[in-house]
Coordinates of C-alpha atoms in Angstrom, one line a residue:
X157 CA -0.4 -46.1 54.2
X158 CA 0.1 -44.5 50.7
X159 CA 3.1 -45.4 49.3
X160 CA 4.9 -43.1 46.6
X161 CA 6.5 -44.0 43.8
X162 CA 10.7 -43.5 43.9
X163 CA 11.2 -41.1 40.7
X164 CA 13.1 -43.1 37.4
X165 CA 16.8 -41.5 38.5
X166 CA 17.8 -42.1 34.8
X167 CA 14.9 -40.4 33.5
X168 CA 14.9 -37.5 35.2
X169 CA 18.7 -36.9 34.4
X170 CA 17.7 -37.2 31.0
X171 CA 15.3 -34.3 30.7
X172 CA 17.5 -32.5 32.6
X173 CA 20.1 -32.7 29.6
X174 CA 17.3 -32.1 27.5
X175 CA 15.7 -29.0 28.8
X176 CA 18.9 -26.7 27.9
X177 CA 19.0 -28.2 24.3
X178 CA 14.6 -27.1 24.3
X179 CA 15.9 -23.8 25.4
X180 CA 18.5 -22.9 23.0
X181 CA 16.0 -24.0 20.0
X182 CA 13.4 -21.3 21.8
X183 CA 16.1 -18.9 22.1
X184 CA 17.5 -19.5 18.2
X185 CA 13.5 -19.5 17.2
X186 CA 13.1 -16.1 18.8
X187 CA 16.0 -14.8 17.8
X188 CA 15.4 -15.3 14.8
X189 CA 11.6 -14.2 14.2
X190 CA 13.1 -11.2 15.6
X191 CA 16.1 -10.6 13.7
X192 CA 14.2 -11.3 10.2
X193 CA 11.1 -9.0 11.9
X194 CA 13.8 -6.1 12.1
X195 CA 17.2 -6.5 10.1
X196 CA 18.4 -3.9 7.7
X197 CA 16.1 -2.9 4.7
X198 CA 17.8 -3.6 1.5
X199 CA 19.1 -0.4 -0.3
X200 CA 16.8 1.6 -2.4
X201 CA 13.6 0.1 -0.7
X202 CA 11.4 2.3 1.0
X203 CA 11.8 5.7 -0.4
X204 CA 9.9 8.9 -1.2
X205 CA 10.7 11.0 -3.7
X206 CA 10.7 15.0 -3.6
X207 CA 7.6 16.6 -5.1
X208 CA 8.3 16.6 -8.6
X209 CA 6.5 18.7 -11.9
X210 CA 4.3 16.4 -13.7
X211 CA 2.8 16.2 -17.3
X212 CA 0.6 14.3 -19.1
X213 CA -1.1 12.7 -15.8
X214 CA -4.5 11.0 -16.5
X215 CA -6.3 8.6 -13.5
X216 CA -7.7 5.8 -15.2
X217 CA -9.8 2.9 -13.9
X218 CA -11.3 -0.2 -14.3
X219 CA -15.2 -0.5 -13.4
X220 CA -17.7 -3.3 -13.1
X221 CA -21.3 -3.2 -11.9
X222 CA -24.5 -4.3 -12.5
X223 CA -26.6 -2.1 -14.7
X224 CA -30.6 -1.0 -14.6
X225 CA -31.6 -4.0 -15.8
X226 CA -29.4 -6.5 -13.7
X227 CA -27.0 -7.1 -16.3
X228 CA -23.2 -7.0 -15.8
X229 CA -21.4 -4.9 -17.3
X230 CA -17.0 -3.8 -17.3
X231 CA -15.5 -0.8 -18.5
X232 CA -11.5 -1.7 -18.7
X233 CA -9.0 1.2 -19.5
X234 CA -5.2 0.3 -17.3
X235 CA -4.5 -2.8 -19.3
X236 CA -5.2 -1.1 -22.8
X237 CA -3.6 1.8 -21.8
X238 CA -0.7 0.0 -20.7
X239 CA -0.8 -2.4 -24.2
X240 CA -0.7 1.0 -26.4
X241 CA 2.3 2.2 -24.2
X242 CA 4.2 -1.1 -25.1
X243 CA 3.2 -1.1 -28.3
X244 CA 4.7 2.2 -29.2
X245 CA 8.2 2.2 -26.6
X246 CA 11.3 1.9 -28.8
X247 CA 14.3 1.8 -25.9
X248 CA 12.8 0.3 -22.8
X249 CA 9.8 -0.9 -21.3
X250 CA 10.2 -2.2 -17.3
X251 CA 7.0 -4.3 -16.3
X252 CA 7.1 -4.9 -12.3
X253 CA 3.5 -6.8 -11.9
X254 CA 2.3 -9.0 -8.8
X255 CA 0.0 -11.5 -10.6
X256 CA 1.1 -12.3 -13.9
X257 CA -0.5 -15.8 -14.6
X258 CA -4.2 -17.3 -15.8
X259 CA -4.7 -18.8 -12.4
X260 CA -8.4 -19.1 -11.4
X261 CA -8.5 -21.0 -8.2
X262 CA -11.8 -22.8 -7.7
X263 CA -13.4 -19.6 -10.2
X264 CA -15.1 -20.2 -13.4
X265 CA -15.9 -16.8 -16.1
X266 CA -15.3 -15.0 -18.9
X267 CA -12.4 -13.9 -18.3
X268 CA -10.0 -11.8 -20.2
X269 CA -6.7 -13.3 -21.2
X270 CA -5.1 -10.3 -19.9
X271 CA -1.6 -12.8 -18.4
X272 CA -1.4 -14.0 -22.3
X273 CA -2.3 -10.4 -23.7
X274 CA 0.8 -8.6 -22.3
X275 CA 3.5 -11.4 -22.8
X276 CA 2.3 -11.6 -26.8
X277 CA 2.4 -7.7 -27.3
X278 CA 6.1 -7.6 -25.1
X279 CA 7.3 -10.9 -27.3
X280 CA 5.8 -8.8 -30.5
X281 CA 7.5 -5.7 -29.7
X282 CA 11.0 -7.2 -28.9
X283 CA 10.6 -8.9 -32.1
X284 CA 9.8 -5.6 -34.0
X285 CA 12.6 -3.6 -32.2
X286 CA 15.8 -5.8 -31.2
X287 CA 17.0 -3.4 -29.7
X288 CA 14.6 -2.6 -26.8
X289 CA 15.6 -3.2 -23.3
X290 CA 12.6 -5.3 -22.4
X291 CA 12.8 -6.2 -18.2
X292 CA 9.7 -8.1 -16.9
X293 CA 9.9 -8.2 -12.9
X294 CA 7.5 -10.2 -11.5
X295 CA 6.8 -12.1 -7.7
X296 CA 7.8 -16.5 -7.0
X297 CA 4.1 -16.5 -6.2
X298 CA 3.4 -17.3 -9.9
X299 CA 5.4 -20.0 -10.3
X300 CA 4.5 -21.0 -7.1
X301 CA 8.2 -20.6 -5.9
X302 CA 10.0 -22.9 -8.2
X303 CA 7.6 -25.4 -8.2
X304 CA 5.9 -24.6 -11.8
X305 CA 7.0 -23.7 -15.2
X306 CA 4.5 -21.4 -16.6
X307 CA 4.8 -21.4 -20.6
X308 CA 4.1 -17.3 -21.5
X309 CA 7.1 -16.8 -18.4
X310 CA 9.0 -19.7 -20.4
X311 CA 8.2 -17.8 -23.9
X312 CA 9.3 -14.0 -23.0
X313 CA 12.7 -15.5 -22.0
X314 CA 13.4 -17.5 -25.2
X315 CA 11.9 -13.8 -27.2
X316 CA 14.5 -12.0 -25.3
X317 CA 12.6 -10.2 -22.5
X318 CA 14.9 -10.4 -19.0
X319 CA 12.1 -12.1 -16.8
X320 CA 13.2 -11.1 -13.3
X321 CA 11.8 -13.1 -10.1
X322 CA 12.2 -11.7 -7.1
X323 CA 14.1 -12.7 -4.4
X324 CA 12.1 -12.4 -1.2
X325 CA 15.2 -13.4 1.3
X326 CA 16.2 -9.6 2.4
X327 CA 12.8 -8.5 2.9
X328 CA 11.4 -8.8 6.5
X329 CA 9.1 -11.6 8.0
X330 CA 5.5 -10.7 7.1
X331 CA 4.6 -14.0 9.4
X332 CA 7.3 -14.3 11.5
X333 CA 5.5 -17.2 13.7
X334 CA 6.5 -19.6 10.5
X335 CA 9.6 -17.2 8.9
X336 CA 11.4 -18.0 13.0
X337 CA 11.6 -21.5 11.7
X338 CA 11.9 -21.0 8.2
X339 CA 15.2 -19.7 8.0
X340 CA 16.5 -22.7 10.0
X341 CA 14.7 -25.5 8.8
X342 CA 13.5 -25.0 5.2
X343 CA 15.3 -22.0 3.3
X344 CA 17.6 -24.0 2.1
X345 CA 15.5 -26.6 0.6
X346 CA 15.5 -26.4 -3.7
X347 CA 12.7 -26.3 -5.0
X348 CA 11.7 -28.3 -8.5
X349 CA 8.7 -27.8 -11.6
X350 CA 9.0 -31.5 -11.9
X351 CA 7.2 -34.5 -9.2
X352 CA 4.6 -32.4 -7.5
X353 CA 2.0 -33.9 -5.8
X354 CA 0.3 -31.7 -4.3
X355 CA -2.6 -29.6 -6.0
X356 CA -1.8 -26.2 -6.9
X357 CA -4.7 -24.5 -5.2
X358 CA -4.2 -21.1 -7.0
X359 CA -4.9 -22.7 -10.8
X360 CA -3.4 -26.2 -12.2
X361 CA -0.8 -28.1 -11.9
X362 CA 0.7 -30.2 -9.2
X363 CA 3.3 -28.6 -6.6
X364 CA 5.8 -29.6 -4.0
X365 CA 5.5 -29.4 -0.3
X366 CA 8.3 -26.9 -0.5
X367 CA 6.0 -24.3 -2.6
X368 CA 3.7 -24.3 0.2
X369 CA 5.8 -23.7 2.8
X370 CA 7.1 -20.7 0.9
X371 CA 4.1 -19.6 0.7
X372 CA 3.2 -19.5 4.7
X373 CA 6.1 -16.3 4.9
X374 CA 3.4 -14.3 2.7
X375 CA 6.0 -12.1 1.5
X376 CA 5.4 -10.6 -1.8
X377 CA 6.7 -8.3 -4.4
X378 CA 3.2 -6.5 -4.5
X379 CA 4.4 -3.8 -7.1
X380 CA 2.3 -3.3 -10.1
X381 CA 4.5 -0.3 -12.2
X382 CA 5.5 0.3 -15.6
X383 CA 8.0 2.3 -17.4
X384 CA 8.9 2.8 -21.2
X385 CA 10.0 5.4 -23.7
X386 CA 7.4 7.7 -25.6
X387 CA 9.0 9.7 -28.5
X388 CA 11.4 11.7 -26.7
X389 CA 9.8 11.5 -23.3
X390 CA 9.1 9.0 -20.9
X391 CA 5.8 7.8 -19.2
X392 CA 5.0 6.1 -15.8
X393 CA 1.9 3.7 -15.0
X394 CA 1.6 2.7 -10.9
X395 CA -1.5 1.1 -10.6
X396 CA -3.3 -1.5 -8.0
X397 CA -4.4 -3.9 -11.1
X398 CA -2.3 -7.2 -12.2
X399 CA -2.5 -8.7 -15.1
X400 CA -3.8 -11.6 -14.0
X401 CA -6.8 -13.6 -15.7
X402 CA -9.4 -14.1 -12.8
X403 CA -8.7 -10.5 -12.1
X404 CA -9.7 -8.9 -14.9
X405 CA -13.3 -8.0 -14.0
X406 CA -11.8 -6.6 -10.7
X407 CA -12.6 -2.9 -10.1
X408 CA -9.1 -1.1 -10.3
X409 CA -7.1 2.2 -10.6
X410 CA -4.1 4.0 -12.1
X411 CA -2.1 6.4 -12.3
X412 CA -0.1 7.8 -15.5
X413 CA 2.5 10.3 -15.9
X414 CA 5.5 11.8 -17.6
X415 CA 8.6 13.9 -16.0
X416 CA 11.0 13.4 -13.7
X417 CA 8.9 11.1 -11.1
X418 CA 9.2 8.4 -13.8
X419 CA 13.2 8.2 -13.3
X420 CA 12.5 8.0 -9.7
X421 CA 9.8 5.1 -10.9
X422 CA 12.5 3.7 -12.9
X423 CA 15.6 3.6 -10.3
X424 CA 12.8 2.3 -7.4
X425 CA 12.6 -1.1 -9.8
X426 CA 16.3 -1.1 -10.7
X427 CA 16.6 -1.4 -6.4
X428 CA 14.6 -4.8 -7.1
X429 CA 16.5 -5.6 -9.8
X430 CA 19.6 -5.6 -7.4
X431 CA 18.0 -7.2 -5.0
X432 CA 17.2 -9.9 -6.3
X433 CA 21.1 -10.5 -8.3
X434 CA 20.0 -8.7 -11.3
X435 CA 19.9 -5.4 -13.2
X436 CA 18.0 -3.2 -15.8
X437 CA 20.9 -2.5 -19.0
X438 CA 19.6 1.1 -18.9
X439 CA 21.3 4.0 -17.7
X440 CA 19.6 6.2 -15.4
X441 CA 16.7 8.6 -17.2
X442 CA 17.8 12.8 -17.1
X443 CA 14.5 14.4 -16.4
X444 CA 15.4 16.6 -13.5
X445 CA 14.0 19.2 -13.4
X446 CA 12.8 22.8 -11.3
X447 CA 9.2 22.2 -9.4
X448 CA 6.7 24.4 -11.9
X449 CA 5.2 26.7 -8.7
X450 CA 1.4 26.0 -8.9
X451 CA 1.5 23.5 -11.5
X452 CA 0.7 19.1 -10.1
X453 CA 3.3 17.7 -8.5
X454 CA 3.8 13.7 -8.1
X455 CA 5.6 12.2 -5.1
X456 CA 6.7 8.2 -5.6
X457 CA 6.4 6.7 -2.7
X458 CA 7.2 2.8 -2.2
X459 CA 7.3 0.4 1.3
X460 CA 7.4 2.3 4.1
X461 CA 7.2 6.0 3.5
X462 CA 3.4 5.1 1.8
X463 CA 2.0 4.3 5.0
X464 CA 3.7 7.3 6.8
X465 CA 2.2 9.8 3.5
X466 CA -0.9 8.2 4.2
X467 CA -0.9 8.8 8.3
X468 CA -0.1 12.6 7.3
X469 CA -2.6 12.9 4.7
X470 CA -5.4 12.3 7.3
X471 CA -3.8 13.8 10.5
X472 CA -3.3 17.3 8.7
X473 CA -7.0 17.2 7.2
X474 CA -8.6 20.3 8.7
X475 CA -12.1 20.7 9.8
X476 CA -14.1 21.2 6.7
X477 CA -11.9 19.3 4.4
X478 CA -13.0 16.3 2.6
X479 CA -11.6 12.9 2.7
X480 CA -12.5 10.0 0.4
X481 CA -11.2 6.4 0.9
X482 CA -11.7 3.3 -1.3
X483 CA -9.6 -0.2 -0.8
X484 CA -9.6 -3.6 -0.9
X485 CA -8.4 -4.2 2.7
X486 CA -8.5 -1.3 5.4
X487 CA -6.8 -2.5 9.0
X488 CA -4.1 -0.4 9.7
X489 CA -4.0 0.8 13.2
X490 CA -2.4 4.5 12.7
X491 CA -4.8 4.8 10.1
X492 CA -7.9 3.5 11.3
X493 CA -7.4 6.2 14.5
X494 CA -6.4 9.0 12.0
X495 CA -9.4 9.0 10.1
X496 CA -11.5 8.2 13.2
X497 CA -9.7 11.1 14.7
X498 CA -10.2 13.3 11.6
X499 CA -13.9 12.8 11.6
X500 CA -14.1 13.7 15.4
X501 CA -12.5 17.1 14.7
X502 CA -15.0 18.1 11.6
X503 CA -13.1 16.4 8.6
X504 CA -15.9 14.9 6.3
X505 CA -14.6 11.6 5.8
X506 CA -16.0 8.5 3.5
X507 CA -15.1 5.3 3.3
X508 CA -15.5 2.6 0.4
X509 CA -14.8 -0.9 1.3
X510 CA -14.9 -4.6 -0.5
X511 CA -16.6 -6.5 1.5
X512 CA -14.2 -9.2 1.6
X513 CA -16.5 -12.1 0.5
X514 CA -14.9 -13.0 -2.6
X515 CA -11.8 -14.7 -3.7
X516 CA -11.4 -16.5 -6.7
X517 CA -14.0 -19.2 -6.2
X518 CA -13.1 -19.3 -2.7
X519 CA -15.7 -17.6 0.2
X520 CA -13.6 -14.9 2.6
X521 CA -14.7 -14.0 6.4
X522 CA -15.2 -10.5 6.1
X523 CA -12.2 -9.7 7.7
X524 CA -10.5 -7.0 7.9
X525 CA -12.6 -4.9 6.7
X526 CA -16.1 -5.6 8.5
X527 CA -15.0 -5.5 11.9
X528 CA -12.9 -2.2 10.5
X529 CA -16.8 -1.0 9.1
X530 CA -18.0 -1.5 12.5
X531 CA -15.7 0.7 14.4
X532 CA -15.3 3.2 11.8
X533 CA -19.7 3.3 12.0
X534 CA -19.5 3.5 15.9
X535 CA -17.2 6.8 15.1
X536 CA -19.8 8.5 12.7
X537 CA -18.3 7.8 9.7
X538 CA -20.4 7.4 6.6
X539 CA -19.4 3.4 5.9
X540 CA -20.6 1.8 2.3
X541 CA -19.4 -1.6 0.4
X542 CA -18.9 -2.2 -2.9
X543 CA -21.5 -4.2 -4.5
X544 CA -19.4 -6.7 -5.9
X545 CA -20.6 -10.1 -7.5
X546 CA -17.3 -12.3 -8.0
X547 CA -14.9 -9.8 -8.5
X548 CA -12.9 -7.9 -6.3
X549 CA -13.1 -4.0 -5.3
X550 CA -9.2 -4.1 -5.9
X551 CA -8.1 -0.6 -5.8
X552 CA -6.3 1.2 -3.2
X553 CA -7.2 4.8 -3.3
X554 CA -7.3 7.9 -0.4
X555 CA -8.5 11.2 -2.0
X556 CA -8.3 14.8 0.0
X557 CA -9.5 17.8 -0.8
X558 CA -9.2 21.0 0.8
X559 CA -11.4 24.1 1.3
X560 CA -8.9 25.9 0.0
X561 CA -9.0 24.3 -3.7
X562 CA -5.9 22.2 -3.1
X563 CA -6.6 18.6 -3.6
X564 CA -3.9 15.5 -2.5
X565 CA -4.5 11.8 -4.8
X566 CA -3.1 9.0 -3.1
X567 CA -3.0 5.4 -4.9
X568 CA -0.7 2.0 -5.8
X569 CA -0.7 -1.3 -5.2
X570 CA -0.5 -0.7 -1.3
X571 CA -3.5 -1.8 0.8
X572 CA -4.0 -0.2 3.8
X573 CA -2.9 -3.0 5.8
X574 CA 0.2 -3.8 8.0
X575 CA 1.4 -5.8 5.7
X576 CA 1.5 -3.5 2.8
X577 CA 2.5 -0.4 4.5
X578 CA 4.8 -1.4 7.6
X579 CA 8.2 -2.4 5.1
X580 CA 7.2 -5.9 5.0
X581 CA 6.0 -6.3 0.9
X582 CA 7.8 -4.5 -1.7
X583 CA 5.2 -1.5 -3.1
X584 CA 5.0 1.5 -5.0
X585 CA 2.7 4.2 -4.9
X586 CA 2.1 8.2 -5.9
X587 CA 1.3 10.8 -4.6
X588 CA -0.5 13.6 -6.9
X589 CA -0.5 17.5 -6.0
X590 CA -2.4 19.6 -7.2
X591 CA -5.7 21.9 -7.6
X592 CA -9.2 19.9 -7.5
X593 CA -10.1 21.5 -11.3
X594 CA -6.8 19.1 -12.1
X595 CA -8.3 16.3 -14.5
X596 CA -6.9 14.0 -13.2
X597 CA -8.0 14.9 -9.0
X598 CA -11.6 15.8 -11.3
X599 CA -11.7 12.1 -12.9
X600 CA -11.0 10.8 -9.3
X601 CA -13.5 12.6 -8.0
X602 CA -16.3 11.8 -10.4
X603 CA -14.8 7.9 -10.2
X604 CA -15.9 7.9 -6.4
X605 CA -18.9 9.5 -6.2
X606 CA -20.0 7.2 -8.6
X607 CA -19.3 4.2 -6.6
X608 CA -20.8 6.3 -4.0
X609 CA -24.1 7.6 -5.3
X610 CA -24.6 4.5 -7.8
X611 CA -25.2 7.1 -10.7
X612 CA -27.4 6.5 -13.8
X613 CA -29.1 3.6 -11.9
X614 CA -25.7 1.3 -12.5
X615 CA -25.7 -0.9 -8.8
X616 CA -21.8 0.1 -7.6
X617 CA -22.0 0.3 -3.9
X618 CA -24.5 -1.0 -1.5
X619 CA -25.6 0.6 1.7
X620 CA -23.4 -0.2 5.2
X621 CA -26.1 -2.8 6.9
X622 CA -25.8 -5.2 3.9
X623 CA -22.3 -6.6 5.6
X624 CA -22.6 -5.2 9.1
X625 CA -20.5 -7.5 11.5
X626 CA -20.7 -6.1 15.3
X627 CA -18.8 -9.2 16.8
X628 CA -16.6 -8.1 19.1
X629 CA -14.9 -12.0 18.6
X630 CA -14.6 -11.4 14.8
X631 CA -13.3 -7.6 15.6
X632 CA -10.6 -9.5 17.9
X633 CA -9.8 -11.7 15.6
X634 CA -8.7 -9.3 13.2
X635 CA -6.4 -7.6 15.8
X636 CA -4.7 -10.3 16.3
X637 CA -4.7 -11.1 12.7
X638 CA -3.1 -7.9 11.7
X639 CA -0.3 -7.9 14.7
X640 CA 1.0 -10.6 14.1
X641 CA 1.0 -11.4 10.4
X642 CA -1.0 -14.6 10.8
X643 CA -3.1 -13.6 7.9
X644 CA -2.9 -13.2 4.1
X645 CA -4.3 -9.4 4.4

């Protein structure tokens, strides 16, 4: 006869005390993840600016390819653009830039010293005019959220340039799997430059435990802006390039401007400012004005409103128009079915993509963007990569144009990711108006099909079976991915 064990009375009383104690940590964990998934934007974040007269606006872009004979070759125009801008400002000059370090992870190249290029010309120019407001907003990421001193950030404080880092607390969770626990268990952990002991896996150095798990909310100030004085006027730079080292041979665009969109530029980075305890010492720039009728208009747009400007962009396309898009990362779901959509009902849409198979030193899956490739193929729409060889295909760019002459330039520092267009990261991008003879909508233009058609023979894109992934596990995957946050795209 089988004879059954009496249950340890003692035991089971104690998991009985225990299992409401398990279930109000689930319910603060959820709670949480939730709260920080949803609470209250802070103010000044996620805007869009009326459609304002522009002047002065030139796209500009950063190019690298392999030429007829194999050898590589880079054209580079935002950085020097941007080092002649600082070079002449007299009043002000705010930087807001993502990447702002020589970090190389496990890369080795040529690089230019673009990091210690723009601290020397903003130390130089502060030195040569004492009284310029110099502001320098930049993300924790660099310093690898308290855990490293990097000497040009050390240097443009002591030369009187306000270095602003940005606190990422009052943004919402990117990752909020990790960011549920976060905000009970590690926020309030300091941080220290001094007794790492863990490698730095972004460049050198040794960090602390505490860096990395800062790192695992992937929040980010992923703004790359700038703002300064010109004569009497004022100019505007939003662009998708950071100056940052192992980036310089990325493949990158810009946008720059003068009129009254660059006091909306300007009061969009004095929102971060606040945000993060601080301020820029400038009053607020006087350059309303009327909209010129017929003349280019520019929208800013940051957070939010860019993914909602993009959405439209592609869901008003009517049949016969043109679309164009090129981007690091494409995996937004709105989009993705608006330009699927678009192409169903006779909108000619093409779409440029990185391949996703290079990060500093490091080897990527492919994902987002080849199981994106793959549906956006099965839809009928013309697919090709970048031909890329190290670098990155960095920039972030949707281009429309119209039968009717009209012609819409969308780019910033925004991929077209969750991530980057849901108000989770802090961005900024514009929105350009006006007639495709505009040089600046002709300039994109010629930029694309250049990628597109690898003219004179130079090797820019490569054809869409080169990267074709079909696996429905990998496609999956990347859902998942992009729903939940559980990703650095």
């Amino acid at each position: 006869m089988t004879r059954w064990k009496t249950p340890d009375r003692p035991a089971v009383k104690r998991r009985k005390r225990f299992y409401p104690w398990l279930l109000v940590l689930l319910v603060a964990y959820l709670g949480m993840a939730i709260y920080q998934s949803f609470k209250p934007l802070p103010d000044g974040i996620s805007v869009a600016s009326p459609l304002l007269p522009v002047s002065d606006v030139a796209f500009l872009a950063d190019v690298t390819y392999l030429d007829a004979e194999g050898n590589r070759q880079s054209e580079q125009a935002i950085f020097d653009e941007m080092l002649r801008l600082i070079n002449q400002a007299k009043r002000l000059v705010v930087l807001d830039m993502f990447l702002f370090n020589d970090f190389a992870g496990e890369a080795n190249g040529d690089y230019r010293p673009l990091s210690a290029q723009l601290a020397r010309a903003l130390i130089e120019r502060k030195a040569q005019m004492p009284g310029l407001e110099a502001v320098v907003i930049t993300d924790p990421l660099n310093t690898m959220y308290g855990g490293l001193t990097l000497e040009h950030l050390t240097a443009l404080r002591a030369a009187g340039v306000k270095l602003i880092v940005t606190d990422l607390t009052e943004l919402r969770a990117s990752n909020p799997t990790w960011s549920g626990l976060w905000y009970w268990c590690c926020q309030w952990l300091s941080n220290t430059a001094e007794g790492g002991w863990l490698d730095n896996r972004l460049g050198p150095g040794q960090v602390t435990l505490r860096s990395y798990l800062a790192m695992a909310n992937f929040k980010a100030n992923h703004r790359k802006t700038l703002v300064a004085d010109a004569g009497e006027d004022w100019v505007g730079v939003v662009t998708s390039a950071n100056p940052h080292d192992a980036s310089s041979m990325h493949g990158n665009v810009a946008l720059r401007f003068q009129g009254p969109a660059v006091a909306e530029l300007l009061e969009s980075e004095r929102a971060v400012a606040h945000l993060s305890g601080d301020d820029i010492d400038f009053d607020p720039l006087q350059l309303k004005g009327a909209v010129a009728p017929g003349g280019p208009r520019l929208q800013l747009l940051t957070e939010g409103k860019i993914g909602d400007a993009l959405v439209i962009a592609v869901q008003s396309a009517e049949p016969g128009d043109r679309i164009d898009i090129a981007t690091f990362y494409l995996a937004h779901r709105d989009l993705v079915d608006a330009l699927k959509s678009a192409q169903a009902r006779g909108v000619q849409v093409r779409v440029l993509l990185d391949p996703n198979k290079d990060a500093f030193g490091f080897e990527k899956s492919g994902i987002p963007n080849r199981p994106v490739a793959a549906e956006l193929h099965e839809a009928g729409i013309p697919v090709r990569w970048c031909a890329t060889n190290g670098e990155q295909c960095h920039a972030k760019v949707l281009l429309k144009r119209s039968l009717s002459g009209d012609a819409v330039l969308h780019l910033g520092s925004a991929n077209f990711t969750r991530r980057n267009l849901d108000d989770l990261n802090l961005e900024t991008n514009v929105r350009l108006v006006a007639s495709k003879e505009t040089p600046a909508i002709a300039d994109a233009t010629r930029w694309f099909d250049r990628y597109w058609h690898n003219a004179e023979g130079q090797r820019l894109s490569v054809p869409y079976p080169t990267y074709a992934d079909v696996s429905r596990w990998r496609y999956w995957q990347y859902r998942l991915m992009e729903a939940t946050g559980l990703s650095t795209f």
